[in-house]
Tab-separated table of C-alpha atoms and ligand atoms in Angstrom:
chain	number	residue	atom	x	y	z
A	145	UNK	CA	0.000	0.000	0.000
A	146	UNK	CA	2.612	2.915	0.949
A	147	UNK	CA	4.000	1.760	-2.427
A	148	UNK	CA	1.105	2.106	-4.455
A	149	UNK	CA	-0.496	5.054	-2.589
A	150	UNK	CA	1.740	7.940	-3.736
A	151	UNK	CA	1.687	6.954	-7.313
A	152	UNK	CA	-2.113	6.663	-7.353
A	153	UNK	CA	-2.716	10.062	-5.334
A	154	UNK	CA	0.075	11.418	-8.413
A	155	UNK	CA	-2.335	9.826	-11.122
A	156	UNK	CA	-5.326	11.259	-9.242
A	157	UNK	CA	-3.315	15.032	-9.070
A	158	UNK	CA	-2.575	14.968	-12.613
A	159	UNK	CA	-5.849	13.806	-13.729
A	160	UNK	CA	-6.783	16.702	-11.626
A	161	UNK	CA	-4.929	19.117	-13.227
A	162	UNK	CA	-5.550	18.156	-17.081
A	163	UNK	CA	-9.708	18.040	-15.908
A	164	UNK	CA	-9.137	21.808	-14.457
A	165	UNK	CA	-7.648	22.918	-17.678
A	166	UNK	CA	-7.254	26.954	-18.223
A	167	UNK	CA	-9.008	30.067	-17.313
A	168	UNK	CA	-11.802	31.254	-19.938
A	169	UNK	CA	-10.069	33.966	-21.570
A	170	UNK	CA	-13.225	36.175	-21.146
A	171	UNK	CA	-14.092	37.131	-17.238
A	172	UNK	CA	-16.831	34.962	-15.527
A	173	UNK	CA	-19.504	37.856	-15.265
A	174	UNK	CA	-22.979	37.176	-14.770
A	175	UNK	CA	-24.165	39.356	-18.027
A	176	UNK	CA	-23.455	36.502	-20.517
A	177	UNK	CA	-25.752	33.556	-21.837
A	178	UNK	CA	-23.743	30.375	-21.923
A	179	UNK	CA	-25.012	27.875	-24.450
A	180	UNK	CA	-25.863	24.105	-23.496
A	181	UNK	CA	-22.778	22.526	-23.560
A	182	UNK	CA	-21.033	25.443	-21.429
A	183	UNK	CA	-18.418	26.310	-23.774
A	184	UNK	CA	-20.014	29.255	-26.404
A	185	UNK	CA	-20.831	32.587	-24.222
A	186	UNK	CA	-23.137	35.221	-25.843
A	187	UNK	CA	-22.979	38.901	-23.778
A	188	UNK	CA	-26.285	40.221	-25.883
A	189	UNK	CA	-26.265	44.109	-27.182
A	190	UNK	CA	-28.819	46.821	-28.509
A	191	UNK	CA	-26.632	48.184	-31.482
A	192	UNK	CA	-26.794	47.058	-34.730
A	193	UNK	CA	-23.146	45.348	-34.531
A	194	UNK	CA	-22.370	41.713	-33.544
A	195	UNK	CA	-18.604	40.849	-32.410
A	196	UNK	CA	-17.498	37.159	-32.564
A	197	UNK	CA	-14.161	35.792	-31.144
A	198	UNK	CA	-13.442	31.699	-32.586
A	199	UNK	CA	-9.701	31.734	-31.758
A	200	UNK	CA	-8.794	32.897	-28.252
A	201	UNK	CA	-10.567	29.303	-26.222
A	202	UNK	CA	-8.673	28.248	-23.521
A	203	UNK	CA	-10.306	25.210	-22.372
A	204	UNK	CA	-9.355	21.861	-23.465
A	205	UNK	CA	-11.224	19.286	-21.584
A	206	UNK	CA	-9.747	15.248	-22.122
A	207	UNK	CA	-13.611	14.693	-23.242
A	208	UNK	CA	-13.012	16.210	-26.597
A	209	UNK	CA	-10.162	14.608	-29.372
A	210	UNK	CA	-7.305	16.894	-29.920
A	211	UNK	CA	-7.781	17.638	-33.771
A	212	UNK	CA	-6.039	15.790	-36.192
A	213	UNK	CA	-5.123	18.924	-39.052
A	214	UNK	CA	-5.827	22.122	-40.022
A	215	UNK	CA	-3.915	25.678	-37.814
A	216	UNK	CA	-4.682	25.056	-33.869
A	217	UNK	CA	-2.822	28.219	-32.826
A	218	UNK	CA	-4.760	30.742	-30.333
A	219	UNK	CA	-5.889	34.024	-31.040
A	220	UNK	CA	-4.030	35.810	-28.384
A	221	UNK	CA	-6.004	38.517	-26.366
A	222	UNK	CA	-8.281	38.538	-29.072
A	223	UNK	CA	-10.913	38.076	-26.435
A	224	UNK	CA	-9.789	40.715	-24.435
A	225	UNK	CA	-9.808	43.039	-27.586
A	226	UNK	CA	-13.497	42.503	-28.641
A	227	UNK	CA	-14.143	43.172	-25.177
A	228	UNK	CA	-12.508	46.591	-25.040
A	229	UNK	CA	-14.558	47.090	-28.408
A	230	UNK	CA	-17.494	46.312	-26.727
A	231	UNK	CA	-16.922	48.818	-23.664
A	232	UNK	CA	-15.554	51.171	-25.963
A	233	UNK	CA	-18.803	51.455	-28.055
A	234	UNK	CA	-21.124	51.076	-25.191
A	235	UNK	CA	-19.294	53.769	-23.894
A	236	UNK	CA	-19.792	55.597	-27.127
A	237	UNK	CA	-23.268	55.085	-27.935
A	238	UNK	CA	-24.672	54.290	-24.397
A	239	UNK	CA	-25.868	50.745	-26.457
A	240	UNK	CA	-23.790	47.409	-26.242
A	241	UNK	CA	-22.894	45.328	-29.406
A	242	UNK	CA	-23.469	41.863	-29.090
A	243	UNK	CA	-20.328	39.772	-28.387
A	244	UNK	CA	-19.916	35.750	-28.568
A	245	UNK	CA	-16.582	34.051	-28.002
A	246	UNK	CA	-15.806	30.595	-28.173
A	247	UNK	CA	-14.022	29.331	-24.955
A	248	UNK	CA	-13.368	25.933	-26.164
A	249	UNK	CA	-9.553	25.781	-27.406
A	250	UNK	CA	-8.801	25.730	-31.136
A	251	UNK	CA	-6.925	22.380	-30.780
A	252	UNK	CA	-10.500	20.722	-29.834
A	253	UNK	CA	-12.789	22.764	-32.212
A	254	UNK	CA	-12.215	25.487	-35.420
A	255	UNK	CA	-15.300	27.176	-35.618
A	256	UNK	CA	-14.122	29.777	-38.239
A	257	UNK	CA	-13.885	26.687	-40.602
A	258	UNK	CA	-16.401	24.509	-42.046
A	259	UNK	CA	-17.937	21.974	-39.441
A	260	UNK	CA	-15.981	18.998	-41.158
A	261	UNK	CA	-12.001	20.674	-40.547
A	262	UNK	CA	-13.522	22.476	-37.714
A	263	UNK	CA	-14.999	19.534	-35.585
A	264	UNK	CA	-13.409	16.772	-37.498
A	265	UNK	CA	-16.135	14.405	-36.587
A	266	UNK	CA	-16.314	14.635	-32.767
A	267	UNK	CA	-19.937	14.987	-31.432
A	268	UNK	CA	-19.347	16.979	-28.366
A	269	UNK	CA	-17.200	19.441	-31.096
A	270	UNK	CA	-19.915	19.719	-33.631
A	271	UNK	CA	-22.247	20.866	-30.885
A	272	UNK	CA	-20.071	23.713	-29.583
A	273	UNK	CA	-19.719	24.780	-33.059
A	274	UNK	CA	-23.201	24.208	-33.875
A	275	UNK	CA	-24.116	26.571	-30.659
A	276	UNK	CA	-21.240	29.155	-32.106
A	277	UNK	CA	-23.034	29.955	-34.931
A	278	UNK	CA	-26.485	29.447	-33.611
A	279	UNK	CA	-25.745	32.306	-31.495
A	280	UNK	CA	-24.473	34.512	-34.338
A	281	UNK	CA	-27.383	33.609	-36.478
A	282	UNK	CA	-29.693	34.752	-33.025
A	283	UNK	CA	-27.646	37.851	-32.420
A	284	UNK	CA	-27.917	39.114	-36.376
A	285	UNK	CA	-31.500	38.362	-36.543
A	286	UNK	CA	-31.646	40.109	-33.228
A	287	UNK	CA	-30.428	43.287	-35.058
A	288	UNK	CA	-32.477	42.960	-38.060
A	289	UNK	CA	-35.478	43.011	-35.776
A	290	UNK	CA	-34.302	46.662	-34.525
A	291	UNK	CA	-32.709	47.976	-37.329
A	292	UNK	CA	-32.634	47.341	-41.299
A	293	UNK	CA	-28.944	46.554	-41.148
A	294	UNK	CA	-25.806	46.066	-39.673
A	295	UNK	CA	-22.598	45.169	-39.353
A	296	UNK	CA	-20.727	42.003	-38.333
A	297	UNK	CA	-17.054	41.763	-37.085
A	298	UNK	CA	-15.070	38.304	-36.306
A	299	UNK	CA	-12.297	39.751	-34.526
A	300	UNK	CA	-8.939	37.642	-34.302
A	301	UNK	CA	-5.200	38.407	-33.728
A	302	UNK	CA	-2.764	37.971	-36.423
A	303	UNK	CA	1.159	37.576	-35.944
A	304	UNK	CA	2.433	38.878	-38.758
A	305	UNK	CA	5.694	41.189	-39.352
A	306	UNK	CA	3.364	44.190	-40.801
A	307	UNK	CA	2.268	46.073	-38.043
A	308	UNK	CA	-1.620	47.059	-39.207
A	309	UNK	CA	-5.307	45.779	-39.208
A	310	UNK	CA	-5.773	43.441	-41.883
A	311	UNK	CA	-9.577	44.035	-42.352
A	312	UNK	CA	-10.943	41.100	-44.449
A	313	UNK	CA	-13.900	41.016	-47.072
A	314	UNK	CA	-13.473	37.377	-48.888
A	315	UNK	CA	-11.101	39.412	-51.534
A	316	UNK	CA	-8.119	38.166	-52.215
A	317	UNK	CA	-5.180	40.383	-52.079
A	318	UNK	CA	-4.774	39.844	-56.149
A	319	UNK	CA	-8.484	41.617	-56.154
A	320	UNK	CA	-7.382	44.379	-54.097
A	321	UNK	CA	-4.405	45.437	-56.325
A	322	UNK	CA	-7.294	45.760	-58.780
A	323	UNK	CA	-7.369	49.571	-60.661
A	324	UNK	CA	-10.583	50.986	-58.759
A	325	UNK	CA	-11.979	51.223	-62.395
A	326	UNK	CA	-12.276	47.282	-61.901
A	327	UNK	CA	-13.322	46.787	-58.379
A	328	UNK	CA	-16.425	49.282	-59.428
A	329	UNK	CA	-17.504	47.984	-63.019
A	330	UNK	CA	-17.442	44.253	-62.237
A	331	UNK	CA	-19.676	42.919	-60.131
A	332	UNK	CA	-18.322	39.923	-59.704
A	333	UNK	CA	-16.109	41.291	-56.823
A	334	UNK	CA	-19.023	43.260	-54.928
A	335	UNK	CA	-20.713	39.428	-55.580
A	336	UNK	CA	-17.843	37.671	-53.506
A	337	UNK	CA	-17.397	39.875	-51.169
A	338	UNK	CA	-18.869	39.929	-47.009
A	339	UNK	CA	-20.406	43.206	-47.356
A	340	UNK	CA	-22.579	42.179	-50.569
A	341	UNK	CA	-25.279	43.724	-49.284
A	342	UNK	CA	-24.150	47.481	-48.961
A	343	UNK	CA	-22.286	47.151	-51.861
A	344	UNK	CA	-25.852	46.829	-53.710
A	345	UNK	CA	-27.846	49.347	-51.341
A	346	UNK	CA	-25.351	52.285	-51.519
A	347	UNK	CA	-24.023	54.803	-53.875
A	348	UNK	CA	-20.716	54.513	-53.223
A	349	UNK	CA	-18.413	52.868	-55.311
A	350	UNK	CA	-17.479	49.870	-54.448
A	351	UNK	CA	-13.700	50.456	-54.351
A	352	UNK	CA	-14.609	53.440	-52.163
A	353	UNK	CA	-16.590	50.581	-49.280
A	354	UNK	CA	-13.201	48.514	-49.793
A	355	UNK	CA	-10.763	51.092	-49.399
A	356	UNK	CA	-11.533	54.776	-49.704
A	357	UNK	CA	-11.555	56.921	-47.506
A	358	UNK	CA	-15.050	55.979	-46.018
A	359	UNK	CA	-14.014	52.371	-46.168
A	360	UNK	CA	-13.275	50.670	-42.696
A	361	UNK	CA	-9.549	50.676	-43.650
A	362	UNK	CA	-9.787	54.787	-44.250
A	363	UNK	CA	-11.325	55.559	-40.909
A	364	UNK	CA	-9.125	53.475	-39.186
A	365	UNK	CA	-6.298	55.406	-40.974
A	366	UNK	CA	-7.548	58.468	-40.562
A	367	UNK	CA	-7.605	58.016	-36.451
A	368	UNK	CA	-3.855	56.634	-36.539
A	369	UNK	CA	-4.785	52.638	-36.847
A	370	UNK	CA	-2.724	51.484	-39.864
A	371	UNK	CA	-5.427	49.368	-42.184
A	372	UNK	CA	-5.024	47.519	-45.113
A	373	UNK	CA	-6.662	47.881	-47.290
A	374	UNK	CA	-6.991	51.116	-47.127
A	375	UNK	CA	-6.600	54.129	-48.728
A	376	UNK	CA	-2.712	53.931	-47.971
A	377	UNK	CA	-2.121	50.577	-48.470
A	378	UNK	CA	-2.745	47.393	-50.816
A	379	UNK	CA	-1.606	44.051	-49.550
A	380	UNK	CA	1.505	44.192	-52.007
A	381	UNK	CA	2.878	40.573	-53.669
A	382	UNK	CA	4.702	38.380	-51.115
A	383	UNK	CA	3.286	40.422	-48.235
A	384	UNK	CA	0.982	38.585	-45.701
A	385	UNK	CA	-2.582	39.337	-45.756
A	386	UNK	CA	-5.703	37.392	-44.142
A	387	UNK	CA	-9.034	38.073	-46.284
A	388	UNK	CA	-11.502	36.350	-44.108
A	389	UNK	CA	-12.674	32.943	-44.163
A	390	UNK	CA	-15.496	30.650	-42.886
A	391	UNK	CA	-17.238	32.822	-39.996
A	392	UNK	CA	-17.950	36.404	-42.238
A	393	UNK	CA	-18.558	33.809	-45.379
A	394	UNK	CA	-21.618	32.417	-43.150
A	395	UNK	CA	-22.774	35.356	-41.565
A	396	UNK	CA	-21.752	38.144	-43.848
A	397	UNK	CA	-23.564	39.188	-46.499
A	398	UNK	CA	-22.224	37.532	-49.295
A	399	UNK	CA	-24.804	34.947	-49.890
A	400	UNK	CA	-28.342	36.484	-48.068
A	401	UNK	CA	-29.316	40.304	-46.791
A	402	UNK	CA	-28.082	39.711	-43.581
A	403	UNK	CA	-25.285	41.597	-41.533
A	404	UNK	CA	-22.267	42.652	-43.841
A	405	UNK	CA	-19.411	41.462	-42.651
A	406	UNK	CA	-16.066	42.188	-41.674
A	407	UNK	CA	-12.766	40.306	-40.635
A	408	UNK	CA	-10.271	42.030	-38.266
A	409	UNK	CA	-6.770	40.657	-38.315
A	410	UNK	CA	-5.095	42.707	-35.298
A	411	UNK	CA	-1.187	43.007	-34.469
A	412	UNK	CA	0.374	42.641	-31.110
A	413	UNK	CA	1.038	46.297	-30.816
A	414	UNK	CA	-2.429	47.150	-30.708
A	415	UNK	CA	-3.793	44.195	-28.524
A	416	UNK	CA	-0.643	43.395	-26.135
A	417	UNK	CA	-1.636	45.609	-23.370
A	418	UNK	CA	-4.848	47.146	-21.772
A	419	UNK	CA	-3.795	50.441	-22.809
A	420	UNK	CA	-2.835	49.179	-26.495
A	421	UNK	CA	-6.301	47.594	-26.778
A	422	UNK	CA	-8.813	50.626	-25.093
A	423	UNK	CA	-6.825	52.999	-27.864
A	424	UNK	CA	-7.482	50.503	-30.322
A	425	UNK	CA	-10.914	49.867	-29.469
A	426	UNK	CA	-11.966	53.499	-29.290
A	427	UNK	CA	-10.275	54.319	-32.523
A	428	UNK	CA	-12.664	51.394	-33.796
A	429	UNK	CA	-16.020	52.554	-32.177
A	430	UNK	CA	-14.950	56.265	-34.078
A	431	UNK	CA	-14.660	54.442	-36.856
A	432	UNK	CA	-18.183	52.513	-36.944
A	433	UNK	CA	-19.579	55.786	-35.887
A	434	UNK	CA	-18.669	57.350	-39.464
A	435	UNK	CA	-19.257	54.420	-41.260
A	436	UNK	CA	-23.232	53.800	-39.790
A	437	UNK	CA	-23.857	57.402	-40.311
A	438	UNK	CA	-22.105	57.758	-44.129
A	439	UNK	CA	-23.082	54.195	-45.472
A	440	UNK	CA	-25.991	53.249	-43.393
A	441	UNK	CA	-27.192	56.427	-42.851
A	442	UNK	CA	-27.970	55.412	-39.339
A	443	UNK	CA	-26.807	57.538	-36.147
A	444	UNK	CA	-25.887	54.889	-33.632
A	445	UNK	CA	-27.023	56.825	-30.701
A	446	UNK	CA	-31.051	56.354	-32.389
A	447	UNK	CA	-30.719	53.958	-34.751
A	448	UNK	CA	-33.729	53.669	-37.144
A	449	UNK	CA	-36.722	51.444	-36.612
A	450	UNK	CA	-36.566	48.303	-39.218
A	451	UNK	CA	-39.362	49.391	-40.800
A	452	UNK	CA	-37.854	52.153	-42.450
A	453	UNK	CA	-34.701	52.986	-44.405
A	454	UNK	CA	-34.901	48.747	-46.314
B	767	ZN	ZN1	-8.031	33.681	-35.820
């Protein structure tokens, strides 16, 4: 017995300690809605915005598979960033956006993929990112009760050397070295893109929503946030650039007149640090300010009924 004790009370410490797993990387407050299976949290809003966070899980019970393929690295305060955008437009507006984040780790689930690379097959996986994007889908239609429109941002943290936002509309970076001429006489990029939907409904150009000056990219500029693409700068040949994938492809507007969507790629030197990410995050609720008001013609402080303004 004194021989087989200690090892037994090790196995039982250890088991322990792999069952406790991390932190959430979002604070335990009591303002959230956690879905069934306890890993998808939904803080609910009153603007016309949605935030969504797949990358920055920390939990990784032994229940759920490791997955087999596919990128399984974190999202690094990305969390914490979508966060400081939501206090930062609250703050701004005296509304909330909606914000859900995905606390189950990347290794175990991908919800910013489709179900099969994302959940590989694992039941308890497929449900977490079945309740991921069920609460999306509830948040958006949410909005679209309030409001005739909207926007949708999947927030994540990028490592790259280029220190700026890569903002993502499902164009590649080819399609953004496109002459404007292009990007505004084809339709086949407006078609592709996450922000369909005001692309058709407005009278700006289309090169102007991508990257004019009253694109996302040119606010963000414009308030000291290097953006690309942007007015300043095109993601250049051989330079690293993220242009969105599975989470604005589903709940953008590309393929219904839902939300349009957005992608933010953010660098460490504007997420690393709660100072880094409240400057951030206010330079981003300025930003959405301009944009409702210019594109959506919608003050954010009394948005418009969704009766009107369709
Ligand atoms: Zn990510």
């Amino acid at each position: 017995m004194p021989l087989i004790r200690p090892a037994t009370l090790g196995a039982a410490l250890l088991a322990a300690a792999c069952s406790v797993a991390a932190e959430p990387a979002t604070p335990a407050k009591a303002d959230f809605r956690a879905s069934e299976s306890g890993y998808v949290r939904h803080w609910p809003g009153e603007l016309p915005v949605v935030l969504s966070v797949p990358h920055d899980g920390a939990l990784r019970p032994e229940g759920i598979p490791d997955r087999k393929y596919g990128v399984t690295v974190r999202d690094s305060h990305a969390a914490a960033m979508a966060t400081a955008m939501r206090d930062a437009l609250r703050e701004k507006f005296g509304r909330a956006p909606h914000l859900v984040v995905c606390e189950l780790s990347r290794r175990k689930v991908d919800c910013n993929r489709d179900i099969k690379e994302g959940a590989q097959g694992d039941p308890a996986a497929e449900k977490v990112w079945k309740e991921y994007h069920a609460m999306i889908d509830a948040a958006e239609r949410d909005v679209l009760a309030r409001t005739p429109h909207g926007l949708y941002l999947d927030v994540h943290s990028h490592g790259h050397p280029k220190k700026r936002m890569e903002l993502g509309y499902l164009l590649t970076a080819e399609d953004l070295r496109q002459p404007d001429r292009r990007l505004d006489e084809d339709p086949g990029f407006r078609k592709k893109s996450s922000i369909r939907w005001l692309g058709e409904r407005t009278e700006a150009a289309f090169s102007e929503l991508v990257r004019g000056r009253t694109s996302m990219g040119g606010l963000l500029e414009e308030r000291g946030v290097a953006a690309v693409p942007s007015p300043q700068q095109r993601p250049e040949p051989g330079e690293p650039y993220f242009n969105g994938a599975f989470d604005i492809a589903a709940h953008g507007s590309r393929d219904k007149a839902q939300l349009d969507g957005i992608q933010f790629e953010i660098p460490g030197v504007m997420r690393d640090t709660p100072e880094r990410r409240a400057a951030t995050a206010k330079a981003v609720a300025d930003a959405v300010d301009v944009y409702f008001r210019t594109h959506f013609r919608t003050d954010l402080r009394n948005p418009k009924p969704a009766a009107q303004g369709r």
